CSV table of C-alpha atoms and ligand atoms in Angstrom, one decimal:
chain,number,residue,atom,x,y,z
F,1,MET,CA,-4.9,7.5,9.7
F,2,GLY,CA,-2.8,4.4,9.4
F,3,ARG,CA,-2.5,1.7,6.8
F,4,ILE,CA,-5.0,-0.1,8.8
F,5,GLY,CA,-7.1,3.0,9.2
F,6,SER,CA,-7.0,3.6,5.5
F,7,ALA,CA,-8.2,0.0,5.0
F,8,LEU,CA,-11.2,0.7,7.2
F,9,ALA,CA,-11.8,3.9,5.4
F,10,GLY,CA,-11.9,1.9,2.2
F,11,ALA,CA,-14.6,-0.3,3.7
F,12,ARG,CA,-16.6,2.6,4.9
F,13,ARG,CA,-16.3,4.3,1.5
F,14,ALA,CA,-17.6,1.2,-0.1
F,15,ALA,CA,-20.8,1.3,1.9
F,16,PRO,CA,-22.7,3.9,-0.2
F,17,ASP,CA,-21.7,2.0,-3.4
F,18,ALA,CA,-22.9,-1.3,-2.0
F,19,ALA,CA,-25.3,-1.7,-4.9
F,20,THR,CA,-22.5,-1.3,-7.4
F,21,ARG,CA,-21.0,-4.7,-7.9
F,22,GLY,CA,-17.2,-4.8,-7.8
F,23,ALA,CA,-16.9,-1.1,-6.8
F,24,PRO,CA,-13.4,-0.3,-5.6
F,25,GLY,CA,-13.2,-0.6,-1.9
F,26,THR,CA,-15.4,-3.6,-1.7
F,27,ALA,CA,-13.7,-6.9,-1.0
F,28,SER,CA,-13.5,-8.2,-4.6
F,29,PRO,CA,-13.7,-11.9,-5.2
F,30,LEU,CA,-10.3,-11.7,-6.8
F,31,ALA,CA,-8.8,-10.3,-3.6
F,32,GLU,CA,-10.5,-12.9,-1.6
F,33,GLY,CA,-9.2,-15.6,-3.9
F,34,ASP,CA,-5.6,-14.4,-3.2
F,35,ALA,CA,-5.8,-16.0,0.2
F,36,THR,CA,-3.4,-18.8,-0.3
F,37,ALA,CA,-3.1,-21.7,2.1
F,38,ARG,CA,0.5,-21.5,2.9
F,39,ALA,CA,1.2,-22.5,6.4
F,40,ALA,CA,5.0,-22.7,6.3
F,41,LEU,CA,6.8,-19.4,6.9
F,42,LEU,CA,9.8,-18.8,4.8
F,43,GLY,CA,12.8,-17.3,6.3
F,44,ASN,CA,12.1,-13.7,5.1
F,45,PRO,CA,13.7,-11.1,7.3
F,46,ALA,CA,10.7,-9.9,9.3
F,47,ARG,CA,10.0,-6.3,9.1
F,48,THR,CA,8.3,-4.9,12.1
F,49,GLU,CA,6.7,-1.5,12.1
F,50,GLY,CA,4.2,0.2,14.4
F,51,LEU,CA,0.9,1.2,13.1
F,52,PRO,CA,1.1,4.9,12.3
F,53,ALA,CA,-0.7,7.2,14.6
F,54,GLY,CA,-3.6,9.3,13.7
F,55,LEU,CA,-6.4,6.8,13.6
F,56,PRO,CA,-9.7,8.3,14.4
F,57,SER,CA,-11.0,7.1,17.7
F,58,GLN,CA,-14.2,5.4,17.0
F,59,GLY,CA,-15.0,3.8,20.3
F,60,PRO,CA,-14.9,0.1,20.9
F,61,ARG,CA,-15.3,-2.0,17.8
F,62,GLY,CA,-15.7,-5.7,17.5
F,63,ALA,CA,-13.2,-8.3,16.4
F,64,ALA,CA,-14.9,-8.6,13.0
F,65,ALA,CA,-14.3,-4.9,12.2
F,66,ILE,CA,-10.7,-5.1,13.3
F,67,ALA,CA,-10.2,-8.2,11.3
F,68,ALA,CA,-11.7,-6.5,8.2
F,69,GLN,CA,-9.3,-3.6,8.6
F,70,LEU,CA,-6.3,-5.8,8.9
F,71,ARG,CA,-7.4,-8.0,6.1
F,72,ARG,CA,-7.7,-5.1,3.8
F,73,ALA,CA,-4.3,-3.8,4.7
F,74,ILE,CA,-2.9,-7.2,3.7
F,75,THR,CA,-4.9,-7.8,0.5
F,76,ASP,CA,-4.0,-4.2,-0.6
F,77,GLY,CA,-0.4,-5.3,-0.4
F,78,LEU,CA,0.5,-2.8,2.3
F,79,TYR,CA,1.7,-5.7,4.4
F,80,GLY,CA,3.5,-8.1,2.2
F,81,TYR,CA,4.3,-11.8,2.5
F,82,GLY,CA,6.6,-12.5,5.5
F,83,ASP,CA,5.9,-9.1,7.1
F,84,ARG,CA,5.4,-9.2,10.8
F,85,LEU,CA,2.3,-7.4,12.1
F,86,PRO,CA,2.7,-5.0,15.0
F,87,PRO,CA,2.3,-6.6,18.4
F,88,GLU,CA,-1.2,-7.2,19.8
F,89,ARG,CA,-0.8,-4.5,22.4
F,90,GLU,CA,0.3,-2.0,19.8
F,91,ILE,CA,-2.6,-2.8,17.5
F,92,ALA,CA,-5.0,-2.6,20.5
F,93,LYS,CA,-3.6,0.8,21.5
F,94,THR,CA,-3.7,2.2,18.0
F,95,LEU,CA,-7.2,1.0,17.2
F,96,ASN,CA,-8.5,1.9,20.7
F,97,THR,CA,-9.6,-1.6,21.5
F,98,SER,CA,-8.7,-4.4,23.9
F,99,ARG,CA,-6.0,-7.0,23.4
F,100,THR,CA,-8.7,-9.7,23.7
F,101,THR,CA,-10.5,-8.2,20.7
F,102,VAL,CA,-7.3,-7.9,18.7
F,103,ARG,CA,-6.4,-11.5,19.6
F,104,SER,CA,-9.8,-12.7,18.4
F,105,ALA,CA,-9.4,-10.6,15.1
F,106,LEU,CA,-6.0,-12.2,14.5
F,107,LYS,CA,-7.5,-15.6,15.1
F,108,GLN,CA,-10.0,-14.8,12.3
F,109,LEU,CA,-7.2,-13.9,10.0
F,110,GLU,CA,-5.3,-17.0,10.9
F,111,ASP,CA,-8.4,-19.1,10.2
F,112,ALA,CA,-8.6,-17.4,6.8
F,113,ARG,CA,-4.9,-18.3,6.2
F,114,LEU,CA,-3.9,-14.7,5.8
F,115,VAL,CA,-1.5,-14.8,8.7
F,116,ALA,CA,0.3,-17.4,10.7
F,117,ARG,CA,1.2,-16.9,14.4
F,118,LYS,CA,4.6,-18.1,15.6
F,119,VAL,CA,4.9,-18.5,19.3
F,120,GLY,CA,7.5,-16.1,20.7
F,121,SER,CA,8.0,-14.2,17.4
F,122,GLY,CA,4.7,-12.7,16.4
F,123,THR,CA,2.1,-12.7,13.7
F,124,PHE,CA,3.3,-13.0,10.1
F,125,VAL,CA,1.6,-12.4,6.8
F,126,VAL,CA,1.4,-15.6,4.7
F,127,HIS,CA,-0.8,-14.1,2.0
F,128,GLY,CA,0.2,-13.2,-1.5
F,129,THR,CA,2.4,-16.2,-2.3
F,130,ARG,CA,0.4,-17.7,-5.1
F,131,GLN,CA,3.0,-19.2,-7.5
F,132,ASP,CA,2.3,-16.9,-10.5
F,133,GLU,CA,2.6,-13.8,-8.3
F,134,ARG,CA,5.9,-15.0,-6.9
F,135,ASP,CA,7.2,-15.8,-10.3
F,136,ILE,CA,6.4,-12.4,-11.8
F,137,ALA,CA,7.9,-10.6,-8.8
F,138,GLU,CA,11.0,-12.6,-9.1
F,139,ILE,CA,11.7,-12.0,-12.7
F,140,THR,CA,10.7,-8.3,-12.8
F,141,SER,CA,13.5,-5.9,-12.2
F,142,PRO,CA,13.0,-2.5,-10.4
F,143,LEU,CA,13.5,-0.8,-13.7
F,144,GLU,CA,10.9,-3.0,-15.5
F,145,LEU,CA,8.6,-2.2,-12.7
F,146,ILE,CA,9.0,1.6,-13.2
F,147,GLU,CA,8.5,1.2,-16.9
F,148,VAL,CA,5.1,-0.5,-16.2
F,149,ARG,CA,4.2,2.2,-13.7
F,150,LEU,CA,5.1,4.9,-16.3
F,151,ALA,CA,2.7,3.2,-18.8
F,152,LEU,CA,-0.1,2.9,-16.2
F,153,GLU,CA,-0.1,5.8,-13.8
F,154,PRO,CA,-0.5,8.8,-16.0
F,155,ARG,CA,-3.8,7.3,-17.2
F,156,MET,CA,-4.6,6.3,-13.6
F,157,VAL,CA,-4.2,9.9,-12.4
F,158,ARG,CA,-6.4,11.1,-15.2
F,159,LEU,CA,-9.1,8.7,-14.3
F,160,ALA,CA,-8.7,9.5,-10.5
F,161,ILE,CA,-9.4,13.1,-11.3
F,162,ILE,CA,-12.4,12.3,-13.4
F,163,HIS,CA,-14.0,9.7,-11.1
F,164,GLY,CA,-12.5,10.4,-7.7
F,165,THR,CA,-14.7,11.8,-4.9
F,166,ALA,CA,-13.8,14.3,-2.3
F,167,ARG,CA,-13.5,11.4,0.2
F,168,ASP,CA,-11.1,9.6,-2.2
F,169,PHE,CA,-8.9,12.7,-2.2
F,170,ASP,CA,-9.1,12.9,1.6
F,171,HIS,CA,-7.6,9.4,1.7
F,172,LEU,CA,-4.9,10.5,-0.7
F,173,GLY,CA,-4.2,13.4,1.6
F,174,GLU,CA,-3.9,11.1,4.6
F,175,ALA,CA,-1.4,8.9,2.8
F,176,LEU,CA,0.5,12.1,1.8
F,177,ALA,CA,0.6,13.2,5.4
F,178,GLN,CA,2.1,9.9,6.4
F,179,VAL,CA,4.7,9.7,3.6
F,180,GLU,CA,5.8,13.3,4.5
F,181,GLN,CA,6.6,12.1,8.0
F,182,SER,CA,9.2,9.6,6.8
F,183,ASN,CA,12.1,11.5,8.3
F,184,GLY,CA,14.6,9.5,6.3
F,185,ASP,CA,13.1,6.1,7.2
F,186,THR,CA,13.2,4.2,3.9
F,187,GLU,CA,10.8,1.5,5.2
F,188,HIS,CA,8.2,4.1,6.3
F,189,PHE,CA,8.6,6.0,3.0
F,190,THR,CA,8.2,2.9,0.8
F,191,ARG,CA,5.1,1.8,2.6
F,192,TRP,CA,3.4,5.1,2.5
F,193,ASP,CA,4.5,5.9,-1.0
F,194,LEU,CA,2.8,2.7,-2.0
F,195,ALA,CA,-0.3,3.7,-0.1
F,196,PHE,CA,-0.3,7.1,-1.7
F,197,HIS,CA,-0.2,5.6,-5.2
F,198,LEU,CA,-2.8,3.0,-4.3
F,199,ALA,CA,-5.1,5.7,-3.1
F,200,LEU,CA,-4.8,7.2,-6.6
F,201,ALA,CA,-5.7,3.8,-8.1
F,202,THR,CA,-8.7,3.5,-5.8
F,203,ALA,CA,-9.9,7.0,-6.8
F,204,THR,CA,-10.3,5.8,-10.4
F,205,ARG,CA,-13.2,3.7,-9.2
F,206,ASN,CA,-12.2,1.1,-11.8
F,207,PRO,CA,-12.0,-2.3,-10.2
F,208,LEU,CA,-9.6,-3.7,-12.7
F,209,MET,CA,-7.3,-0.7,-12.3
F,210,VAL,CA,-7.3,-1.3,-8.5
F,211,TRP,CA,-6.6,-5.0,-9.0
F,212,VAL,CA,-3.7,-4.3,-11.5
F,213,TYR,CA,-2.3,-1.8,-9.1
F,214,ARG,CA,-2.3,-4.3,-6.3
F,215,GLN,CA,-0.2,-6.6,-8.4
F,216,VAL,CA,2.2,-3.7,-8.9
F,217,ASN,CA,2.4,-3.3,-5.1
F,218,HIS,CA,3.1,-7.0,-4.7
F,219,VAL,CA,6.0,-6.7,-7.1
F,220,ARG,CA,7.2,-3.6,-5.3
F,221,ASN,CA,7.2,-5.5,-2.0
F,222,HIS,CA,9.6,-8.0,-3.5
F,223,THR,CA,13.2,-8.3,-2.4
F,224,GLN,CA,14.8,-7.0,-5.6
F,225,TRP,CA,13.3,-3.6,-4.9
F,226,SER,CA,13.8,-4.0,-1.1
F,227,ALA,CA,17.5,-4.5,-1.7
F,228,MET,CA,17.6,-1.6,-4.1
F,229,LYS,CA,15.7,1.0,-2.1
F,230,ASP,CA,18.4,1.6,0.5
F,231,LYS,CA,20.8,2.6,-2.3
F,232,VAL,CA,18.2,4.7,-4.1
F,233,LEU,CA,16.4,6.3,-1.3
F,234,THR,CA,18.6,8.9,0.2
F,235,ARG,CA,17.1,11.5,2.5
F,236,GLU,CA,17.4,14.2,-0.2
F,237,ARG,CA,15.6,12.0,-2.7
F,238,MET,CA,12.8,11.2,-0.3
F,239,ASP,CA,12.4,14.9,0.4
F,240,ALA,CA,12.3,15.6,-3.4
F,241,TYR,CA,9.8,12.8,-4.0
F,242,ASN,CA,7.6,14.2,-1.3
F,243,GLN,CA,7.6,17.6,-2.8
F,244,GLU,CA,6.4,15.9,-6.0
F,245,HIS,CA,3.8,14.0,-4.0
F,246,ARG,CA,2.4,17.2,-2.5
F,247,ALA,CA,2.3,19.0,-5.9
F,248,LEU,CA,0.6,16.0,-7.4
F,249,TYR,CA,-1.9,15.9,-4.6
F,250,GLU,CA,-2.7,19.6,-5.0
F,251,ALA,CA,-3.2,19.2,-8.8
F,252,VAL,CA,-5.5,16.2,-8.3
F,253,ARG,CA,-7.5,18.1,-5.7
F,254,ALA,CA,-7.8,21.0,-8.1
F,255,ARG,CA,-8.8,18.4,-10.8
F,256,ASP,CA,-6.1,19.8,-13.1
F,257,VAL,CA,-5.6,16.8,-15.4
F,258,THR,CA,-2.8,18.4,-17.5
F,259,ARG,CA,-0.7,19.4,-14.5
F,260,ALA,CA,-1.3,16.2,-12.6
F,261,THR,CA,-0.5,13.9,-15.5
F,262,ASP,CA,2.6,15.9,-16.2
F,263,LEU,CA,3.7,15.7,-12.5
F,264,ILE,CA,3.2,11.9,-12.3
F,265,LEU,CA,5.2,11.4,-15.4
F,266,ARG,CA,8.0,13.5,-14.0
F,267,HIS,CA,7.8,11.7,-10.6
F,268,LEU,CA,8.2,8.3,-12.2
F,269,ASP,CA,10.7,9.4,-14.7
F,270,GLU,CA,12.9,10.8,-11.9
F,271,ALA,CA,12.6,7.5,-10.1
F,272,ARG,CA,13.7,5.7,-13.3
F,273,ILE,CA,16.7,8.0,-13.7
F,274,ASP,CA,17.6,7.5,-10.0
F,275,LEU,CA,17.4,3.7,-10.5
F,276,LEU,CA,19.6,3.8,-13.5
F,277,GLY,CA,22.2,5.8,-11.5
F,278,ALA,CA,22.1,3.3,-8.6
F,279,ASP,CA,22.4,0.4,-11.1
F,280,SER,CA,25.7,1.8,-12.5
F,281,THR,CA,27.3,2.4,-9.1
R,1,ZN,ZN1,5.6,8.2,-5.2
């Protein structure tokens, strides 16, 4: 299941909780409010990436459902500001729908000012540029980001184990399967690592935790880290991180709080040490 697929899963997951206001997985008013009206595209280097394979085939779906899936991938921060969405034909193929439906879904996102379409170059995300978000991303170093994650994620993992459902852990497993297929691709690794940790946040079932973690993702998408990651993320490190991801996933699945919190601490502390090493070279 892809980023887009996970986004849909989130929407599906929310359905039984529909009575619970602000349950994770529902489109929160905060996430909706993020949609900033920013028509002008900055000169970000566009990253293009196919939708990962493995989406369940669910038969033809309408433009609204496709738009909801894409919207969620964007508001979750899985596609950051300036990112180029995959081409229409690729989205259509991955989501098993027609190009006409995809075009209509993209039009809805454009009307909601989440994306802008540039003739000849594609569809770009123009969401997530609210001034305070940009400011915090610009003044937070990768090391400061890791320090915040160290403060946040051990507790997050604990809450994920206490409140997460089997379905939540399935989504965590799907993100794990994707990050494990990185094959040395730093871009793929970063996106799916981000989705893996976001799946943990979602499993806490705490709307504020999910919101806070989305902000972490927005900072992670920022160029300071983008510039850093090629230095830090060697093939060996990605493989080592993925072993930690799998061990963490298994501990969460087994609802072993002590082991899981210990593993997330080690995972982030290793990232911190790797960053310090990269900084001094
Ligand atoms: Zn990770």
